[in-house]
mmCIF file of C-alpha atoms in Angstrom:
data_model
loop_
_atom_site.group_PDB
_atom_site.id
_atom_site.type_symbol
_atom_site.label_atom_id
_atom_site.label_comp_id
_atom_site.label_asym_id
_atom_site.label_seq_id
_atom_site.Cartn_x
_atom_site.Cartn_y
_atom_site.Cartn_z
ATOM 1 C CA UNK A 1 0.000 0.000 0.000
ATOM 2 C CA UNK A 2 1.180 3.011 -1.128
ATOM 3 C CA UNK A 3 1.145 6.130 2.120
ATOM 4 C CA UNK A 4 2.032 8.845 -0.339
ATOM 5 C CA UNK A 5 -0.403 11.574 -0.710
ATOM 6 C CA UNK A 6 -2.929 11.165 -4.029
ATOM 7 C CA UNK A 7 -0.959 14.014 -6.045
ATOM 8 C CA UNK A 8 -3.655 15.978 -6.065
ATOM 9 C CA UNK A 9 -3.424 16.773 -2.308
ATOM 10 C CA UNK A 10 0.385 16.790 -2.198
ATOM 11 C CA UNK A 11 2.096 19.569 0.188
ATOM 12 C CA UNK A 12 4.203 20.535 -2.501
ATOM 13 C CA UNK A 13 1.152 21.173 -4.855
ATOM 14 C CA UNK A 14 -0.638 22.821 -2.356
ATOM 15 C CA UNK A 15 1.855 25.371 -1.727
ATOM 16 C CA UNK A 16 2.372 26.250 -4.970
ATOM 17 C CA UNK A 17 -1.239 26.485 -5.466
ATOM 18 C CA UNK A 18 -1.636 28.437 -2.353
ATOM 19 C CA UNK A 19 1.138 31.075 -3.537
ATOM 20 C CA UNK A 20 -0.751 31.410 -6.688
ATOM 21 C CA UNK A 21 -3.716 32.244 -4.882
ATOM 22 C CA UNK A 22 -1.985 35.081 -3.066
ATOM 23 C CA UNK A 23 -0.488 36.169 -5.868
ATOM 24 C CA UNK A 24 -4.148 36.197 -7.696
ATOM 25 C CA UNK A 25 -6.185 37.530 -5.198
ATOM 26 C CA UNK A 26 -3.312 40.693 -4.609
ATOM 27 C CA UNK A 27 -3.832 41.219 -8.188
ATOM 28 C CA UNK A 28 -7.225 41.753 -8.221
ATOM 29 C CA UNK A 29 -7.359 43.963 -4.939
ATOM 30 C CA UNK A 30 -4.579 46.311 -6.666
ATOM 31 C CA UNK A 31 -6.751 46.116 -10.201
ATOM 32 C CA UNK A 32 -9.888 47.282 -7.662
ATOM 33 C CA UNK A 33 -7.451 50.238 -6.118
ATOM 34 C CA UNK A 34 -6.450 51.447 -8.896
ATOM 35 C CA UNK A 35 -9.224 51.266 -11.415
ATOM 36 C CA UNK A 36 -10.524 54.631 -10.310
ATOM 37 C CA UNK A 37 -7.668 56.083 -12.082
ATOM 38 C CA UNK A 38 -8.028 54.053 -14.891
ATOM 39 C CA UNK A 39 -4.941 51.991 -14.251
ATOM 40 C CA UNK A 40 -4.184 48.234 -13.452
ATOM 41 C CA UNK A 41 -1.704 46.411 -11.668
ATOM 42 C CA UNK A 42 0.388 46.129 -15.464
ATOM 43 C CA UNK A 43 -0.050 49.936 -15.816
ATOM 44 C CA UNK A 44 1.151 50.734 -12.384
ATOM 45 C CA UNK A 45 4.021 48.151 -12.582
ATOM 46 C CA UNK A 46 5.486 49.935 -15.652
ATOM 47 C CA UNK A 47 4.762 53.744 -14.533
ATOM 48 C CA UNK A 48 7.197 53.192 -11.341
ATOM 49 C CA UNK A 49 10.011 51.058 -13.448
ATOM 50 C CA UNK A 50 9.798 54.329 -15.962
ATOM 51 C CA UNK A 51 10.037 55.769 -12.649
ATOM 52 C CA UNK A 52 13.092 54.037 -11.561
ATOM 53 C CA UNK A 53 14.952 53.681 -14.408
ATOM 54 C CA UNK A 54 14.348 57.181 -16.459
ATOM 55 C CA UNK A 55 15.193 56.943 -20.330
ATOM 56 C CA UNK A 56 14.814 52.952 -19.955
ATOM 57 C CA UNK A 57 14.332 50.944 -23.230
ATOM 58 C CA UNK A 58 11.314 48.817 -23.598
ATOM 59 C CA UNK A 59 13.129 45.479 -23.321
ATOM 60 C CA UNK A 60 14.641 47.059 -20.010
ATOM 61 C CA UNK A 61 11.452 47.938 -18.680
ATOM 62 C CA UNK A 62 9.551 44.191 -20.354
ATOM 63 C CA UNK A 63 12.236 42.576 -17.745
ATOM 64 C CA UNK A 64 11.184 44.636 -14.497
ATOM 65 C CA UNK A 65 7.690 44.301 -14.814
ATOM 66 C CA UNK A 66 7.165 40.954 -15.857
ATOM 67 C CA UNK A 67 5.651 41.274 -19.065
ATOM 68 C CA UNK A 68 6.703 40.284 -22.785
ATOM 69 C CA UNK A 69 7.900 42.631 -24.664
ATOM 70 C CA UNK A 70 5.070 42.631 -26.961
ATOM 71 C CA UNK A 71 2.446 43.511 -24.134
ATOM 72 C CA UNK A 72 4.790 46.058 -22.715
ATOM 73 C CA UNK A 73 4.817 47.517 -26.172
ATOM 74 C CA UNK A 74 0.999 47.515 -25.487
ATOM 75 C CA UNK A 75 0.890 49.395 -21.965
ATOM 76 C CA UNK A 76 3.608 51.838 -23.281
ATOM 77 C CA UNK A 77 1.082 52.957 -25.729
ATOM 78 C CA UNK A 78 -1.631 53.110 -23.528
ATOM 79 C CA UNK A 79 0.345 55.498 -21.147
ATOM 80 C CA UNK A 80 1.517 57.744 -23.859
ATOM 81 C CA UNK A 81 -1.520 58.181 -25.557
ATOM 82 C CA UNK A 82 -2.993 59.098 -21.603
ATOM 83 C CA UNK A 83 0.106 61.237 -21.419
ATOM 84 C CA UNK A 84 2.071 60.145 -18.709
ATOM 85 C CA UNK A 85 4.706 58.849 -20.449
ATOM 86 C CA UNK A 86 6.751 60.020 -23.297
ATOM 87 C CA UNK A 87 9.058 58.135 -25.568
ATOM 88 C CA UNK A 88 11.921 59.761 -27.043
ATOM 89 C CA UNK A 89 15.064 58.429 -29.916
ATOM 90 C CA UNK A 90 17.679 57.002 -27.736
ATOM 91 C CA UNK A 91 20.587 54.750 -28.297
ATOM 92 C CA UNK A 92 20.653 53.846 -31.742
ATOM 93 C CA UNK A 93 17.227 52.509 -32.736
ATOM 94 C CA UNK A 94 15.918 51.844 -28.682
ATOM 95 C CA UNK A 95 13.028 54.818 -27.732
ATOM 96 C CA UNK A 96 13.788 56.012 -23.991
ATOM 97 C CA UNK A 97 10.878 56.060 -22.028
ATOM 98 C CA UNK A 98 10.433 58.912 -19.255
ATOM 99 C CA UNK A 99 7.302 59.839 -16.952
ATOM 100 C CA UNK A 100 5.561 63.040 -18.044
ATOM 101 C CA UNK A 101 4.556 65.464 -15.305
ATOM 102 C CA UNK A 102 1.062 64.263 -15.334
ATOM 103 C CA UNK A 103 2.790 60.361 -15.313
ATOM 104 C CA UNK A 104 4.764 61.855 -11.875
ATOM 105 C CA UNK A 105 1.550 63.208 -10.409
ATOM 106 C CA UNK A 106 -0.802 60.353 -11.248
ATOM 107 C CA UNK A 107 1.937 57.811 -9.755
ATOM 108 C CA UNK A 108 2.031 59.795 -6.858
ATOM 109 C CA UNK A 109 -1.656 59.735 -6.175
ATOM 110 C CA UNK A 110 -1.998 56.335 -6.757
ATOM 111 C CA UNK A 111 1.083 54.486 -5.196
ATOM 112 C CA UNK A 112 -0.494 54.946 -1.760
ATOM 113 C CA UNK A 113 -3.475 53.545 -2.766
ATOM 114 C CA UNK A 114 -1.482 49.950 -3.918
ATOM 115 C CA UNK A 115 0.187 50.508 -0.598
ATOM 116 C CA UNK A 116 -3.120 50.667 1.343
ATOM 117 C CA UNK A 117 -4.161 47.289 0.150
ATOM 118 C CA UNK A 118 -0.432 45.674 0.698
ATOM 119 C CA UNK A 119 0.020 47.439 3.526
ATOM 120 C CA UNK A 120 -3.735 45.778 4.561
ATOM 121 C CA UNK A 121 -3.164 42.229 3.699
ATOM 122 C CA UNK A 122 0.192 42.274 5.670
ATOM 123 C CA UNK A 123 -1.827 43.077 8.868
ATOM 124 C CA UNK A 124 -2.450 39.315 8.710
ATOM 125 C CA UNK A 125 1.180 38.913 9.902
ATOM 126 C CA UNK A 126 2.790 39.774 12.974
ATOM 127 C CA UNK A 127 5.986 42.699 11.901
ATOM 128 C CA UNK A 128 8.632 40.260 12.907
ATOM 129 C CA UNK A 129 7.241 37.471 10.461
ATOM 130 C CA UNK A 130 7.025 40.165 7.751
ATOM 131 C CA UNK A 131 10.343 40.474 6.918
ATOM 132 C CA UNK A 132 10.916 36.887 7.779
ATOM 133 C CA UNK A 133 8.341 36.375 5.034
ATOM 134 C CA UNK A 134 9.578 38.749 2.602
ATOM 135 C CA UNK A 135 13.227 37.348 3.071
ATOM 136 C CA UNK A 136 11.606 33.508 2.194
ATOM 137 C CA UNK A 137 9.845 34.798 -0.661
ATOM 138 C CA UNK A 138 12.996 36.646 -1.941
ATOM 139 C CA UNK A 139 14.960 32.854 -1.153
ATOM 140 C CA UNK A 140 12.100 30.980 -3.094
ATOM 141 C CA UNK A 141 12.539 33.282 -5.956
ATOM 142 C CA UNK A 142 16.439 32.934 -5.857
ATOM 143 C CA UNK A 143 15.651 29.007 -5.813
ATOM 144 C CA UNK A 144 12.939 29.439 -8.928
ATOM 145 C CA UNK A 145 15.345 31.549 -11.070
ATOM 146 C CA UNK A 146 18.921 29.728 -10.456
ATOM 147 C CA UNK A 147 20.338 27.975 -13.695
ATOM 148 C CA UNK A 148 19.272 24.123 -13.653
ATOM 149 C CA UNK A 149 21.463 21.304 -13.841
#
């Protein structure tokens, strides 16, 4: 007789499943926050790389936020034509990519907002197991994106 769990209730499963979840259900509640400003999580995600990395390229910026660079493409254009961004001839062929004024202001409106509803789901844990959890998320991560043998 076999004691191993049926796969489909394995720990291992589960937790990856789990993390999923949390990583879904964030999602939405920072889609919720930040649809009164006509923004999403995507949106948001590239308006503070453009943030951190003034005059970054769109492959630069694709790599930060997560996104392919043909969907980045996409939420460039959707920020420039809402002018918060503007894209400018860089190095060679590559466009730099910098926040506009109205970009700055609307990033600073709507940061605390995102914050708010991290800042609210973290009041499930204790402070000291915040950073304990942030470190073993950070660790998992490492463990997720080291080369393979």
């Amino acid at each position: 007789m076999n004691s191993d769990p049926a796969p489909d209730r394995s720990p291992v499963v589960e937790f990856g499943l789990t993390l999923k979840r949390a990583q879904h259900v964030l999602a939405q509640r920072l889609d919720e926050a930040l649809r009164p400003f006509d923004l999403n999580l995507g949106l948001w995600a590239v308006l503070r790389e453009v943030e951190r990395q003034p005059g970054a390229s769109a492959s630069e910026l694709a790599r930060a936020t997560f996104h392919t660079p043909q969907t980045l493409g996409g939420l460039l254009q959707r920020l420039q034509d809402r002018g918060l961004v503007e894209r400018s001839a860089g190095r060679g062929r590559i466009v730099d990519n910098h926040l506009t004024a109205t970009g700055r202001d609307t990033l600073a409106t709507v940061t605390p907002k995102a914050e708010a509803v991290i800042a609210d789901a973290l009041t499930a844990l204790p402070p000291a197991d915040r950073e304990r959890f942030q470190g073993l998320l950070a660790d998992f991560t490492d463990a997720l994106t080291r080369p393979r043998d």
